[in-house]
Amino acid sequence: MEKWTHFSVTAETRRLWRVTFDSPPINLVSPEMLTELPRLVDQMEAASELRVSVFESANCDYFLNHYDTSRVAETPKELGASGHPLLIDASTRLSRLPVVSVAKVRGRVRGVGSELIQAMDMRFASERALFCQPETANGNLPGGGGLEHLPRLLGRARALEVALSSDDYSGELAERYGWVNRTVADSELDAFVDTLARRIASFDTESIAAVKRQVNRSTLPSAEDLQSSYDLYMHSFGWPGSQRRLPAATAAGRNQPGDYELRLGYHLGRQPAEDTHDAHVRFEGQ
């Protein structure tokens, strides 16, 4: 298989692959990853015997983190095979593949990392997992599918709560909201997901593909809807609020590099507000 920059692919069998994210130190999504994800989907499409792909992380503290906003200017401009930006191309085609994609989440999954697993077919979380869409607190908006997938998964009110609070949500709450299929004890996560993945991988590809195709009819957003948010997200970096808030977030991250990412929801609640001195709040809805 091809050698990748920030993830590896292991064929456990011809029917079951494992994709392991590994982008030290905190699994930020990079421009290189955006370029490689459509090529990974290409390989999954070409593997005629592939039934299931499990996505996991080499870092138990960070499954897949937000986009590296210090490199926004390097975001690839080319389009994928579907004619859409690479992130939208990869997530849209992944959802529609006749292959079951399963996220096995330990640690933090935020921003575009969270949006990528929303495009997968199933999500299972450790009790140690944390979920977040942090973009609004940085003066932006979720642009990788969160505003399209979350209302379908959580319902309108909870999707708005998640997107507008920009806070961290525990694995237990993520299960209750419908963000993940279920949350289990960390010690049980591997056995649970691997047993399910191997079970599905033993079934016939025609049946798997037909089930996905029929369910997809009423559950997936269009690529055009996804691109609408993506285009607005890229445009939002020119908004005054984004130009004010992102440098403050970058400075805070430099000053407290470990704690800032570990407690991102807390620190985002302390972002500077333009019009008031008492806007430093922490949402305690969990």
Coordinates of C-alpha atoms in Angstrom, one line a residue:
M1 CA 0.0 0.0 0.0
E2 CA 1.0 3.6 -0.4
K3 CA 3.0 5.3 2.3
W4 CA 1.0 8.1 4.0
T5 CA 2.1 11.2 5.8
H6 CA -0.2 11.4 8.9
F7 CA -1.9 8.0 8.9
S8 CA -1.2 4.4 8.2
V9 CA -3.3 1.7 6.5
T10 CA -3.1 -2.0 7.5
A11 CA -5.0 -4.7 5.8
E12 CA -5.9 -7.1 8.6
T13 CA -7.5 -9.2 5.9
R14 CA -8.7 -8.5 2.4
R15 CA -12.1 -7.7 3.9
L16 CA -11.0 -5.6 6.9
W17 CA -8.6 -2.6 6.9
R18 CA -7.4 -0.4 9.8
V19 CA -6.6 3.3 9.3
T20 CA -4.6 4.7 12.1
F21 CA -4.2 8.5 12.5
D22 CA -0.7 9.5 13.6
S23 CA 0.2 13.2 13.4
P24 CA 2.3 14.1 16.4
P25 CA 2.0 15.7 18.9
I26 CA -1.8 16.3 18.9
N27 CA -3.1 14.8 15.7
L28 CA -3.9 18.1 14.0
V29 CA -5.5 17.8 10.5
S30 CA -2.9 19.1 8.1
P31 CA -3.1 20.2 4.4
E32 CA -1.1 17.0 3.6
M33 CA -3.9 14.9 5.2
L34 CA -6.5 16.7 3.1
T35 CA -4.6 15.8 0.0
E36 CA -4.2 12.2 1.0
L37 CA -7.7 11.4 2.2
P38 CA -9.2 11.3 -1.3
R39 CA -6.4 8.9 -2.4
L40 CA -7.3 6.7 0.5
V41 CA -10.9 6.6 -0.6
D42 CA -9.7 5.8 -4.1
Q43 CA -7.9 2.7 -2.8
M44 CA -10.9 1.7 -0.7
E45 CA -13.1 2.0 -3.9
A46 CA -10.6 -0.2 -5.8
A47 CA -10.4 -2.9 -3.2
S48 CA -13.3 -5.1 -4.4
E49 CA -13.1 -7.5 -1.5
L50 CA -13.0 -4.8 1.2
R51 CA -16.1 -4.8 3.5
V52 CA -15.1 -2.8 6.6
S53 CA -12.5 -0.1 7.4
V54 CA -11.9 0.8 11.1
F55 CA -10.5 4.3 11.8
E56 CA -8.5 4.6 15.0
S57 CA -5.6 6.7 16.5
A58 CA -2.0 6.0 17.6
N59 CA -2.5 8.7 20.2
C60 CA -4.9 7.8 23.1
D61 CA -5.3 11.5 24.0
Y62 CA -6.2 12.7 20.5
F63 CA -8.2 10.7 18.1
L64 CA -8.2 13.4 15.4
N65 CA -8.0 17.1 16.2
H66 CA -9.1 20.3 14.6
Y67 CA -7.5 21.8 11.4
D68 CA -4.1 23.4 11.8
T69 CA -5.3 27.0 11.4
S70 CA -1.8 28.3 11.3
R71 CA -1.6 26.7 7.8
V72 CA -4.9 27.9 6.3
A73 CA -3.1 29.6 3.5
E74 CA -1.7 26.2 2.5
T75 CA -5.1 24.6 2.2
P76 CA -5.2 22.7 -1.1
K77 CA -7.2 24.4 -3.8
E78 CA -7.5 21.4 -6.2
L79 CA -10.7 19.5 -6.5
G80 CA -11.3 15.8 -6.0
A81 CA -12.7 13.2 -8.3
S82 CA -16.3 14.4 -7.5
G83 CA -15.5 17.9 -8.5
H84 CA -15.6 19.2 -5.0
P85 CA -12.8 20.4 -2.6
L86 CA -10.7 17.5 -1.3
L87 CA -12.2 17.3 2.2
I88 CA -15.8 17.3 0.8
D89 CA -14.8 14.9 -1.9
A90 CA -13.3 12.4 0.6
S91 CA -16.1 12.6 3.2
T92 CA -18.9 12.4 0.6
R93 CA -17.4 9.4 -1.2
L94 CA -16.5 7.7 2.0
S95 CA -20.2 7.9 3.1
R96 CA -21.4 6.4 -0.1
L97 CA -18.8 3.6 -0.5
P98 CA -20.1 0.0 -0.4
V99 CA -17.7 -0.3 2.5
V100 CA -18.6 0.2 6.2
S101 CA -16.5 2.9 7.9
V102 CA -16.3 2.7 11.7
A103 CA -14.6 5.3 14.0
K104 CA -13.1 3.9 17.2
V105 CA -12.6 7.0 19.2
R106 CA -10.3 7.5 22.2
G107 CA -9.4 10.9 23.4
R108 CA -10.3 14.2 21.8
V109 CA -12.0 14.6 18.4
R110 CA -12.7 18.2 17.4
G111 CA -13.4 20.4 14.5
V112 CA -12.7 18.8 11.1
G113 CA -11.8 15.6 12.9
S114 CA -15.2 15.5 14.4
E115 CA -16.7 16.3 11.0
L116 CA -14.8 13.5 9.3
I117 CA -16.2 10.8 11.7
Q118 CA -19.7 12.2 11.2
A119 CA -19.4 11.2 7.6
M120 CA -18.5 7.6 8.6
D121 CA -21.1 5.0 9.0
M122 CA -20.7 4.2 12.8
R123 CA -18.9 5.9 15.7
F124 CA -18.0 4.2 19.0
A125 CA -16.3 6.0 21.8
S126 CA -14.3 5.3 24.9
E127 CA -15.5 6.8 28.2
R128 CA -12.4 9.0 27.9
A129 CA -13.4 10.6 24.6
L130 CA -14.2 14.3 24.2
F131 CA -16.0 15.8 21.2
C132 CA -16.1 19.5 20.1
Q133 CA -16.9 21.8 17.2
P134 CA -14.8 24.8 18.3
E135 CA -15.1 27.0 15.2
T136 CA -17.7 29.6 16.4
A137 CA -15.6 30.6 19.3
N138 CA -12.8 31.4 16.8
G139 CA -15.0 33.6 14.7
N140 CA -15.6 30.9 12.0
L141 CA -18.1 28.1 11.5
P142 CA -17.9 24.4 11.0
G143 CA -17.1 24.0 7.3
G144 CA -16.3 20.3 6.9
G145 CA -19.9 18.9 7.1
G146 CA -20.7 19.5 10.8
L147 CA -23.6 21.8 10.0
E148 CA -25.1 19.3 7.6
H149 CA -24.4 16.0 9.6
L150 CA -25.0 17.1 13.2
P151 CA -28.7 18.1 12.7
R152 CA -29.3 14.7 11.2
L153 CA -27.5 12.9 14.1
L154 CA -28.5 15.1 17.0
G155 CA -31.6 17.0 15.9
R156 CA -31.7 20.8 15.2
A157 CA -31.6 22.1 18.8
R158 CA -28.7 20.0 20.0
A159 CA -26.8 20.6 16.7
L160 CA -27.1 24.3 17.4
E161 CA -26.1 23.8 21.0
V162 CA -22.9 21.9 19.9
A163 CA -22.0 24.4 17.1
L164 CA -22.7 27.5 19.1
S165 CA -21.3 26.5 22.5
S166 CA -17.9 25.5 21.0
D167 CA -17.4 23.4 24.1
D168 CA -16.1 19.9 24.9
Y169 CA -18.7 17.2 25.2
S170 CA -18.0 13.9 27.1
G171 CA -18.3 10.5 25.5
E172 CA -21.3 9.8 27.8
L173 CA -23.1 12.9 26.6
A174 CA -22.1 12.3 23.0
E175 CA -23.9 8.9 23.2
R176 CA -27.0 10.5 24.8
Y177 CA -27.1 13.1 22.1
G178 CA -26.6 10.7 19.2
W179 CA -23.2 11.9 18.2
V180 CA -21.9 8.3 18.6
N181 CA -23.6 4.9 18.4
R182 CA -22.5 4.1 22.0
T183 CA -19.8 4.9 24.5
V184 CA -18.2 2.0 26.4
A185 CA -15.6 1.5 29.1
D186 CA -12.1 2.2 27.6
S187 CA -11.0 -1.3 28.4
E188 CA -13.9 -2.7 26.4
L189 CA -13.6 -0.5 23.3
D190 CA -11.2 -2.5 21.3
A191 CA -12.9 -5.9 21.8
F192 CA -16.4 -4.4 21.1
V193 CA -15.5 -2.6 17.9
D194 CA -13.2 -5.3 16.6
T195 CA -15.8 -8.0 17.1
L196 CA -18.5 -5.9 15.3
A197 CA -16.1 -5.1 12.4
R198 CA -15.1 -8.7 11.9
R199 CA -18.7 -9.8 12.0
I200 CA -19.8 -7.4 9.3
A201 CA -16.7 -8.2 7.3
S202 CA -17.8 -11.8 7.1
F203 CA -21.0 -10.8 5.3
D204 CA -21.6 -10.5 1.5
T205 CA -20.6 -7.2 -0.1
E206 CA -23.9 -7.1 -2.1
S207 CA -25.9 -7.1 1.1
I208 CA -23.7 -4.5 2.8
A209 CA -23.8 -2.2 -0.2
A210 CA -27.5 -2.5 -0.6
V211 CA -28.2 -1.7 3.1
K212 CA -25.9 1.4 2.9
R213 CA -27.4 2.6 -0.4
Q214 CA -31.0 2.4 0.9
V215 CA -30.2 4.0 4.3
N216 CA -28.2 6.8 2.6
R217 CA -31.2 7.9 0.6
S218 CA -32.8 9.7 3.5
T219 CA -29.8 10.3 5.8
L220 CA -27.0 12.0 3.9
P221 CA -26.6 15.7 2.9
S222 CA -25.7 16.5 -0.7
A223 CA -22.2 17.4 -1.7
E224 CA -23.5 20.8 -2.7
D225 CA -24.8 21.4 0.8
L226 CA -21.4 20.4 2.2
Q227 CA -19.5 22.6 -0.2
S228 CA -21.7 25.6 0.8
S229 CA -20.4 25.4 4.4
Y230 CA -16.9 24.7 3.2
D231 CA -16.8 27.8 1.0
L232 CA -18.3 29.9 3.8
Y233 CA -15.7 28.5 6.2
M234 CA -12.8 29.5 4.0
H235 CA -14.4 33.0 3.5
S236 CA -14.8 33.4 7.2
F237 CA -11.1 33.8 7.9
G238 CA -11.5 37.3 6.5
W239 CA -14.2 38.2 9.0
P240 CA -13.2 40.8 11.6
G241 CA -14.1 38.5 14.5
S242 CA -12.0 35.7 13.1
Q243 CA -9.0 38.0 12.5
R244 CA -9.4 39.1 16.1
R245 CA -10.0 35.8 17.8
L246 CA -7.7 33.4 16.0
P247 CA -4.5 35.3 16.9
A248 CA -5.6 35.3 20.5
A249 CA -6.2 31.6 20.4
T250 CA -2.8 31.0 18.7
A251 CA -1.1 33.1 21.5
A252 CA -2.9 31.2 24.2
G253 CA -1.9 27.9 22.6
R254 CA 1.8 29.0 22.6
N255 CA 1.6 30.1 26.2
Q256 CA -0.1 27.0 27.5
P257 CA 0.6 24.4 24.7
G258 CA -0.4 21.3 26.7
D259 CA -3.3 22.6 28.8
Y260 CA -4.8 24.7 26.0
E261 CA -5.5 21.7 23.7
L262 CA -6.3 19.3 26.6
R263 CA -9.0 21.8 27.8
L264 CA -9.9 23.5 24.6
G265 CA -13.5 24.1 25.5
Y266 CA -12.5 25.9 28.7
H267 CA -10.0 28.1 27.0
L268 CA -12.3 28.9 24.1
G269 CA -14.8 30.2 26.7
R270 CA -12.1 32.7 27.7
Q271 CA -11.6 34.2 24.2
P272 CA -11.6 38.0 24.2
A273 CA -14.9 39.7 23.4
E274 CA -14.9 43.0 21.6
D275 CA -17.7 44.7 23.5
T276 CA -17.7 43.4 27.0
H277 CA -15.2 42.5 29.7
D278 CA -17.3 39.8 31.3
A279 CA -17.8 37.4 28.4
H280 CA -15.2 34.9 29.7
V281 CA -17.6 32.1 30.5
R282 CA -17.5 28.3 30.6
F283 CA -20.6 26.5 29.5
E284 CA -21.5 23.9 32.1
G285 CA -24.2 22.0 30.1
Q286 CA -22.4 18.7 30.5

